[in-house]
Coordinates of C-alpha atoms in Angstrom, one line a residue:
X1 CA -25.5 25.2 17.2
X2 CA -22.1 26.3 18.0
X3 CA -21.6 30.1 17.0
X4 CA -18.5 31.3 14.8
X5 CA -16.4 33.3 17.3
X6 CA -15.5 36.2 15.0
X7 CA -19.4 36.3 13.9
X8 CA -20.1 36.7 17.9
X9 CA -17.4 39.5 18.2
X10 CA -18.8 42.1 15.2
X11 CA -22.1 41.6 16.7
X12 CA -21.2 42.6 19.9
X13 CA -18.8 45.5 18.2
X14 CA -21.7 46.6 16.3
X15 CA -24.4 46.5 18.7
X16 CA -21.8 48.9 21.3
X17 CA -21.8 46.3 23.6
X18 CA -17.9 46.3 23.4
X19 CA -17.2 49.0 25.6
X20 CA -16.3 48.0 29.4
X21 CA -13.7 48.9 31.8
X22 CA -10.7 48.8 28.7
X23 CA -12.4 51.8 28.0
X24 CA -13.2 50.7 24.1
X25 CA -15.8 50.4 21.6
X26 CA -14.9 47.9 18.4
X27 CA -11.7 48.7 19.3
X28 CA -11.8 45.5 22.0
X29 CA -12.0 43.4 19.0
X30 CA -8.9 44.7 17.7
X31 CA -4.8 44.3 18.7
X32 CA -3.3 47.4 20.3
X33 CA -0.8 48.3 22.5
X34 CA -1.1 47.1 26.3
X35 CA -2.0 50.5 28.7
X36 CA -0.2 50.9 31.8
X37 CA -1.7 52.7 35.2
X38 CA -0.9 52.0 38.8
X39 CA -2.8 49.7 40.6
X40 CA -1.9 50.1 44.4
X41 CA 1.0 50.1 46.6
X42 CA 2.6 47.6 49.0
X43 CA 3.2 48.4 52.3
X44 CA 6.8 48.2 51.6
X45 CA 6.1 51.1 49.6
X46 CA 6.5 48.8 46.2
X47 CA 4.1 50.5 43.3
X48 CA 2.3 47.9 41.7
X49 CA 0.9 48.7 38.3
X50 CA -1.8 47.0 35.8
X51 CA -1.3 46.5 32.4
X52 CA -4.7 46.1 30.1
X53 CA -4.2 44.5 26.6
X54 CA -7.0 43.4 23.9
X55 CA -7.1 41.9 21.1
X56 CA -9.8 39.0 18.9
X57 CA -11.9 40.0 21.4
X58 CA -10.5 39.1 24.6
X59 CA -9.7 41.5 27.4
X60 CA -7.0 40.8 29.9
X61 CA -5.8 42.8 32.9
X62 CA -2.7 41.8 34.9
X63 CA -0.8 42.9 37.8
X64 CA 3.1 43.2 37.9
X65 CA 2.6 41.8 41.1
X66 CA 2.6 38.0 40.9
X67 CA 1.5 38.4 37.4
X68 CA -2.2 37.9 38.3
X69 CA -4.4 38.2 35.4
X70 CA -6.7 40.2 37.7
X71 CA -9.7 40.1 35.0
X72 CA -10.5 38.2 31.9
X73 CA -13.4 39.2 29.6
X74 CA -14.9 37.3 26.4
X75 CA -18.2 37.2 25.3
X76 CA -21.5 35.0 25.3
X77 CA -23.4 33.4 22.3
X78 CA -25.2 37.0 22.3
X79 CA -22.4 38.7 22.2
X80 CA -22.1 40.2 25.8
X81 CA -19.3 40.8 27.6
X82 CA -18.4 39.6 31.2
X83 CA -15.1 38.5 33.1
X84 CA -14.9 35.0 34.0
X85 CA -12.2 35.1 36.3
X86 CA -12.0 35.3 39.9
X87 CA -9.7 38.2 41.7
X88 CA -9.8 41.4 43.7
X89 CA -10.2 45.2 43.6
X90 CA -7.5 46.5 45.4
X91 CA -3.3 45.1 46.3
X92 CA -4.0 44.7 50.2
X93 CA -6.5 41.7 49.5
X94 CA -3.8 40.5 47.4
X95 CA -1.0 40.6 49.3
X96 CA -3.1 39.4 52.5
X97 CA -5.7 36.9 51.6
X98 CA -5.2 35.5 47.9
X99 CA -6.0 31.7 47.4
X100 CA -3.2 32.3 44.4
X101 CA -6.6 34.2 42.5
X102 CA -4.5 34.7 38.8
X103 CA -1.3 33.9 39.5
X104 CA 1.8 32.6 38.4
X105 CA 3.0 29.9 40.5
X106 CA 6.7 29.1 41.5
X107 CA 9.2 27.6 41.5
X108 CA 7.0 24.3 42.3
X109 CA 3.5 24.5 41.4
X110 CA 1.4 22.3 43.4
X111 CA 2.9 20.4 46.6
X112 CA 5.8 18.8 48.1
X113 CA 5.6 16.7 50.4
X114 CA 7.3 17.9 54.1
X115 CA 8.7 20.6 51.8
X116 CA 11.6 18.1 51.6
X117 CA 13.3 16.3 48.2
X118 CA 17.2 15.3 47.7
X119 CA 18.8 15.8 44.5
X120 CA 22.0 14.7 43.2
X121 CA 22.6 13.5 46.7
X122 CA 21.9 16.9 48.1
X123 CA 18.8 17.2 51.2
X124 CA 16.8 20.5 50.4
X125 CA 14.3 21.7 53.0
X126 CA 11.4 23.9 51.8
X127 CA 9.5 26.7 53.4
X128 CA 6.6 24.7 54.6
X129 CA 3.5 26.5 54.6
X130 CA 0.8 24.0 53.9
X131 CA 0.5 22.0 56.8
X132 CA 3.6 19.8 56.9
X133 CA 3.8 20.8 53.4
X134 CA 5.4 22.8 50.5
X135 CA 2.7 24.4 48.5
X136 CA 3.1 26.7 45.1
X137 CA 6.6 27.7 46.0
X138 CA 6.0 28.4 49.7
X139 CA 5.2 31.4 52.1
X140 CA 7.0 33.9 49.5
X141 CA 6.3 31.8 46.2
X142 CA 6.2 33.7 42.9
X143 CA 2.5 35.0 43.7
X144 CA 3.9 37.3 45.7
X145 CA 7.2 38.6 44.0
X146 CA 6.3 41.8 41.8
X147 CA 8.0 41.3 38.5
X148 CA 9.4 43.7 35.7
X149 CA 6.9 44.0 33.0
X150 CA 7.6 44.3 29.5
X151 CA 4.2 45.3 26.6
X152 CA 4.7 44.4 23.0
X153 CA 2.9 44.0 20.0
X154 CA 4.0 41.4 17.2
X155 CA 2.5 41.7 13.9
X156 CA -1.4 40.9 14.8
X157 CA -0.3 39.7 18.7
X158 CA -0.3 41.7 21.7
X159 CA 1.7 40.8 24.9
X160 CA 3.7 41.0 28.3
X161 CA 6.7 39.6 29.0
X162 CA 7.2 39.1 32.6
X163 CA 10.4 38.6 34.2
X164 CA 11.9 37.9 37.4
X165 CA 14.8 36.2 38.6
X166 CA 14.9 34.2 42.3
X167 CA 17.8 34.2 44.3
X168 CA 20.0 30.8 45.3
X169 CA 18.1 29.5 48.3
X170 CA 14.7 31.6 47.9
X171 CA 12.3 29.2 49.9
X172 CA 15.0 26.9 50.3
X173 CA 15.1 26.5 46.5
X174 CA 18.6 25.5 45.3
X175 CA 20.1 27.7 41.8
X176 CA 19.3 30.8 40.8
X177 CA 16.3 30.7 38.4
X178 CA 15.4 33.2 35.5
X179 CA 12.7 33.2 34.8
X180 CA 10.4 34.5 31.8
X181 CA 6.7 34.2 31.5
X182 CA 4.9 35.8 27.9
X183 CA 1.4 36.4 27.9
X184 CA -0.2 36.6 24.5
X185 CA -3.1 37.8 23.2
X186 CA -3.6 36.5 19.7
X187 CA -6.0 38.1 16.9
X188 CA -7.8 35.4 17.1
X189 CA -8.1 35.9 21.1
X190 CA -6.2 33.1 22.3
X191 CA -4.4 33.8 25.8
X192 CA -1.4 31.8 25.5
X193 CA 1.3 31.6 28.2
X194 CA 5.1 31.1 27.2
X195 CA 6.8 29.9 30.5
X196 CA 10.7 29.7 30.3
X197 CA 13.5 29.7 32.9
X198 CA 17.3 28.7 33.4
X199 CA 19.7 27.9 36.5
X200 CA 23.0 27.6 37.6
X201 CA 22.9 24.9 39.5
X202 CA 20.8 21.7 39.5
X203 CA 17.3 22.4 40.5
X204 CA 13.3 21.4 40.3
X205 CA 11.0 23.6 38.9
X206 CA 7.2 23.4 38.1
X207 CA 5.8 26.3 36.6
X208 CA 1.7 27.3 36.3
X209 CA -0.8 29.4 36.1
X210 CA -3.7 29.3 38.8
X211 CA -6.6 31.1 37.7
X212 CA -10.0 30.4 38.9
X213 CA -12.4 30.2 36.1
X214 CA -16.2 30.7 36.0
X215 CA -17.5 31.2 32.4
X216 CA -21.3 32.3 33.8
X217 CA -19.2 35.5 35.3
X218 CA -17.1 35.8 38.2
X219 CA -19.5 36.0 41.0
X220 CA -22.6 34.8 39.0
X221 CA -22.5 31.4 41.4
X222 CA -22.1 27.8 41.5
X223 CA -19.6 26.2 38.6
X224 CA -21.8 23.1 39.5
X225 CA -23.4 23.0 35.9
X226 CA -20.3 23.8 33.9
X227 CA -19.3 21.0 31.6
X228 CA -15.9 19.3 31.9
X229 CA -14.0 16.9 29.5
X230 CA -10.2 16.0 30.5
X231 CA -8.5 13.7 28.3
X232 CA -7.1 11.2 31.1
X233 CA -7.5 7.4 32.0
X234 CA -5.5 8.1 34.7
X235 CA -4.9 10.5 37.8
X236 CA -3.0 10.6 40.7
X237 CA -4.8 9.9 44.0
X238 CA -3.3 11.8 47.3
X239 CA -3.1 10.8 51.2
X240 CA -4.7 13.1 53.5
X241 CA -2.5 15.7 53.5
X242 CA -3.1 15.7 49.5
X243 CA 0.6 14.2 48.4
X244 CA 0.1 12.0 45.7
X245 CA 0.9 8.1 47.2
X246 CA 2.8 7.4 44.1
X247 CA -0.5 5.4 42.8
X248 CA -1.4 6.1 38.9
X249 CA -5.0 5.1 39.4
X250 CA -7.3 4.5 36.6
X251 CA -10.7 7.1 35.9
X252 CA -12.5 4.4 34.9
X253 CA -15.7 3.5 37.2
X254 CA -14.9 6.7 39.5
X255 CA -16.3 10.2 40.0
X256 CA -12.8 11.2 38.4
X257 CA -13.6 10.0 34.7
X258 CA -14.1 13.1 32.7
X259 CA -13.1 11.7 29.7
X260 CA -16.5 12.6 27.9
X261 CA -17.9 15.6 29.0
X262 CA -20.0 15.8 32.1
X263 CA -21.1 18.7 34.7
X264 CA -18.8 19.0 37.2
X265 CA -21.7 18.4 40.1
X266 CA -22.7 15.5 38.6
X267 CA -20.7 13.3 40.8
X268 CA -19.0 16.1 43.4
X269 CA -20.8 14.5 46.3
X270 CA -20.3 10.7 45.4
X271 CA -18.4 9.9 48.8
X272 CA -15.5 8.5 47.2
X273 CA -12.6 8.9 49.9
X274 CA -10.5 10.8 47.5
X275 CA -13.4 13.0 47.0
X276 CA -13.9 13.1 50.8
X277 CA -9.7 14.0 51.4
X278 CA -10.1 17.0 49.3
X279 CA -13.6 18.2 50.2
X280 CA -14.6 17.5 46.2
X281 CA -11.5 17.3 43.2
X282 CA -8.1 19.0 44.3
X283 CA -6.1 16.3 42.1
X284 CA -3.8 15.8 39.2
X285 CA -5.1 14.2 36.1
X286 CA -2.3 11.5 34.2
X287 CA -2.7 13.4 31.0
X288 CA -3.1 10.5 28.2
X289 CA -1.0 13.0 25.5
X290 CA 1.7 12.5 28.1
X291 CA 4.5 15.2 27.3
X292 CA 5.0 16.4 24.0
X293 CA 6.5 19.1 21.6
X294 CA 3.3 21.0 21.0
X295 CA 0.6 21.9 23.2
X296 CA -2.3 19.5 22.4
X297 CA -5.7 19.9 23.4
X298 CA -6.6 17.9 26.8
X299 CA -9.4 19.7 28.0
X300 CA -12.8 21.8 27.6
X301 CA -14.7 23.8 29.7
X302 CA -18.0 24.6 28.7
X303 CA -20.9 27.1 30.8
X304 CA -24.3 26.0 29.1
X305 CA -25.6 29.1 30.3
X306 CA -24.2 31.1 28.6
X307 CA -22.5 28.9 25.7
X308 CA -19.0 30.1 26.5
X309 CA -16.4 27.9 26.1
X310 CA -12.5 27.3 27.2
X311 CA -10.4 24.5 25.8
X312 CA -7.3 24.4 26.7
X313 CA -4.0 22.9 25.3
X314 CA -0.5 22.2 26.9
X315 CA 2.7 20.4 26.4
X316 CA 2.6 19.4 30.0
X317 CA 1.8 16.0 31.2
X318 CA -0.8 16.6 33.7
X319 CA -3.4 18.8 34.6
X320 CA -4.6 19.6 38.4
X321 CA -8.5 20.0 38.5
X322 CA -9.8 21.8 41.6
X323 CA -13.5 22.6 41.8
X324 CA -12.6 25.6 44.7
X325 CA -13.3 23.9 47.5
X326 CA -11.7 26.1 50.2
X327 CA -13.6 29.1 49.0
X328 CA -15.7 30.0 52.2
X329 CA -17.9 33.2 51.7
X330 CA -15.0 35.3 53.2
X331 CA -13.5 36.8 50.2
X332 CA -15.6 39.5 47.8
X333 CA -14.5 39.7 44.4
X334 CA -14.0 42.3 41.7
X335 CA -18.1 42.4 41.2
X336 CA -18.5 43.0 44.8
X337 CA -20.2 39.7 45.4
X338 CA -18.5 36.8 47.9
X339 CA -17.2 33.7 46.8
X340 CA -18.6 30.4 48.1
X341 CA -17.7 27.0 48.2
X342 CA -17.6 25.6 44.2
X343 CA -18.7 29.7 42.8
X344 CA -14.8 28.8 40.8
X345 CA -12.5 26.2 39.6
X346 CA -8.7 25.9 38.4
X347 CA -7.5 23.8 35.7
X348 CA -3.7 24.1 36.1
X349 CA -1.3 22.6 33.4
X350 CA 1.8 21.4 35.1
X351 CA 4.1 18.2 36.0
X352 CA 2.6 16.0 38.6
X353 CA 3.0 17.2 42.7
X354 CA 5.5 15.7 44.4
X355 CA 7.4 14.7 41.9
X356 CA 10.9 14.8 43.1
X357 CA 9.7 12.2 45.7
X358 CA 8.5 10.1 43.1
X359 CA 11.6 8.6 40.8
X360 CA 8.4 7.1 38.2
X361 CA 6.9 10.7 37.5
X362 CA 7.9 13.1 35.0
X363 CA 11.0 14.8 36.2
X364 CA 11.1 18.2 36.8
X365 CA 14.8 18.3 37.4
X366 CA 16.6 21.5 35.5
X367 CA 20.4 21.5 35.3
X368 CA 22.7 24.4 34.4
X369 CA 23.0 24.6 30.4
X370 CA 19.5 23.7 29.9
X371 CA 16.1 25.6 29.4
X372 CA 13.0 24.9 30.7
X373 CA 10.2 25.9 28.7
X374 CA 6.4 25.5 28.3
X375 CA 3.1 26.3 26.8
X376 CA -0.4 26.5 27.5
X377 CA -3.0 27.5 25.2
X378 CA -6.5 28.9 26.2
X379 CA -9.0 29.2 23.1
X380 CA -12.3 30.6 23.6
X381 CA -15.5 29.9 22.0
X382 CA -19.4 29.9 22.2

């Protein structure tokens, strides 16, 4: 039987097992302004600090630089706390050896093919730094720029706003983009993401966030078992180098129908050949909602272990699924344990990859005069 969340939260406030690294006691259960301490220093000699927020129960720390959300805590059906998102202790592991753990993602989530697309007649090359491809923005994408952080509270909400603004050309980008990002922590302990940016001058831009989720606890293992539903007939197979071929393939019959809820290992090592190009699912899910004006729900993640859930809701009209198949037992996380192959996965709301190569997709195409905006909503449960 599914819990009420706000039953699960008193109990855990009650019992003292609220107090963790925010330092709090009931008070995690409760909206307050977002505390600000240094977190490391570049080797530029660029500070960057953390910011910790609570409120309805969820925790959130996030770094200025990149605007990681460097940990994420909610409870379990008992009430116990843990964070369920992967990341690192210190800025050097960062800024050297990040697989994007928390971050936001810019200008152009996901990949472009060559790091090459022409728009209103215009070439553009891209800083390549995926193979013979553009991926999350390139070498010096938005995961690596530190941005100016701004706390608020608003009425029962908590929040940053994070701001930064990339230059005309920055990774062979063309416009200068502004570019906004909220993070909002609602009483009811939503974490909701408000992406906005503008230009002046015709540009593409494809905006996410790339956190790696495990709701058993970050380092607890295998997301094998964890229970996925994605609300998508369709998805977007890739060639080898992982650029969609323009296909919109149907789910139906394939490992890559999650339209009812099954555990992600269930079919991870079917041998499909998209399967086998991506070493398990690195791929963009047709989002059935398509775009619309409000977020919808598309998609639930649930750990049966511990009953937490995630459902998440977007405006966006596709969401990439990848079951962290690059992680390698070479990175140790904020728990001090390493991260294997599968011990995390990324649900990323977004436009499709490639899109500017692909006249049928979604455009992502802003122009001066307009403002791009989206939401993502992630709801948490047992």
């Amino acid at each position: 039987m599914e819990l009420n969340r706000r039953t699960v939260i008193a109990g855990a406030a009650a019992a003292g097992l609220a107090a963790t690294t925010l330092g709090g006691t009931a008070q995690a259960a409760q909206g307050r302004k977002p505390v600000k301490e240094l977190f490391g220093t570049l080797a530029d000699g660029t500070k960057v600090y953390r910011w910790s927020l609570a409120n309805g129960g969820t925790r959130l720390k996030v770094l200025s630089y990149g605007g990681i959300v460097q940990t994420l805590e909610i409870p379990d059906r008992h009430g116990r706390y843990a964070n369920v998102v992967a990341g690192f202790d210190d800025i050097a592991d960062y800024a050297a050896k990040s697989p994007y753990f928390g971050a936001l993602i810019g200008r152009y989530g996901n990949r472009i093919g060559k790091g090459r697309f022409t728009l209103d007649g215009t070439p553009y090359q891209l800083s390549v730094n995926d193979g013979d491809n553009s991926l999350h923005g390139g070498a010096q994408g938005f995961d690596k720029r530190v941005w100016d952080v701004e706390p608020f509270t608003r009425g029962s909400d908590v929040g940053l706003r994070l701001h930064y603004t990339s230059a005309d050309g920055e990774m062979g980008y063309p416009g200068t983009l502004r570019t906004t990002v909220t993070y909002t922590l609602t009483r009811h302990g939503d974490w909701r993401i408000d992406y906005a940016a503008s230009t002046d001058k015709a540009t593409v831009v494809n905006l996410t966030s790339h956190v790696y989720w495990n709701l058993a606890g970050e380092g607890s293992g295998t997301v094998e078992d964890h229970e996925l539903s994605i609300a998508a007939a369709r998805y977007t197979p890739t060639d080898a180098g992982l650029i969609p071929t323009g296909e919109l393939a149907a789910v139906a019959g394939t490992p890559f129908d999650f339209r009812r809820a099954k555990p992600i290992g269930r079919d991870l090592r079917a041998g499909h050949e998209q399967q086998v190009l991506a070493k398990g699912y690195d791929h963009n899910w047709v989002l059935d909602k398509g775009i619309t004006a409000r977020p919808e729900h598309i998609a639930t993640l649930r750990d049966p272990r511990s009953g937490r859930t995630l459902k998440i809701a977007t405006d966006q009209p596709g969401l990439q699924f990848y079951s962290g198949n690059f992680l390698d037992g070479t990175l140790t996380g904020t728990g001090g344990r390493t991260y294997r192959q599968g011990d995390a996965l990324c649900l990323e709301t977004q436009h499709f990859p490639d899109s500017p190569n692909h006249a049928h997709f979604p455009s992502t195409v802003l122009r001066p005069g307009q403002t791009y905006r989206t939401t993502t909503i992630h709801t948490f449960g047992v």
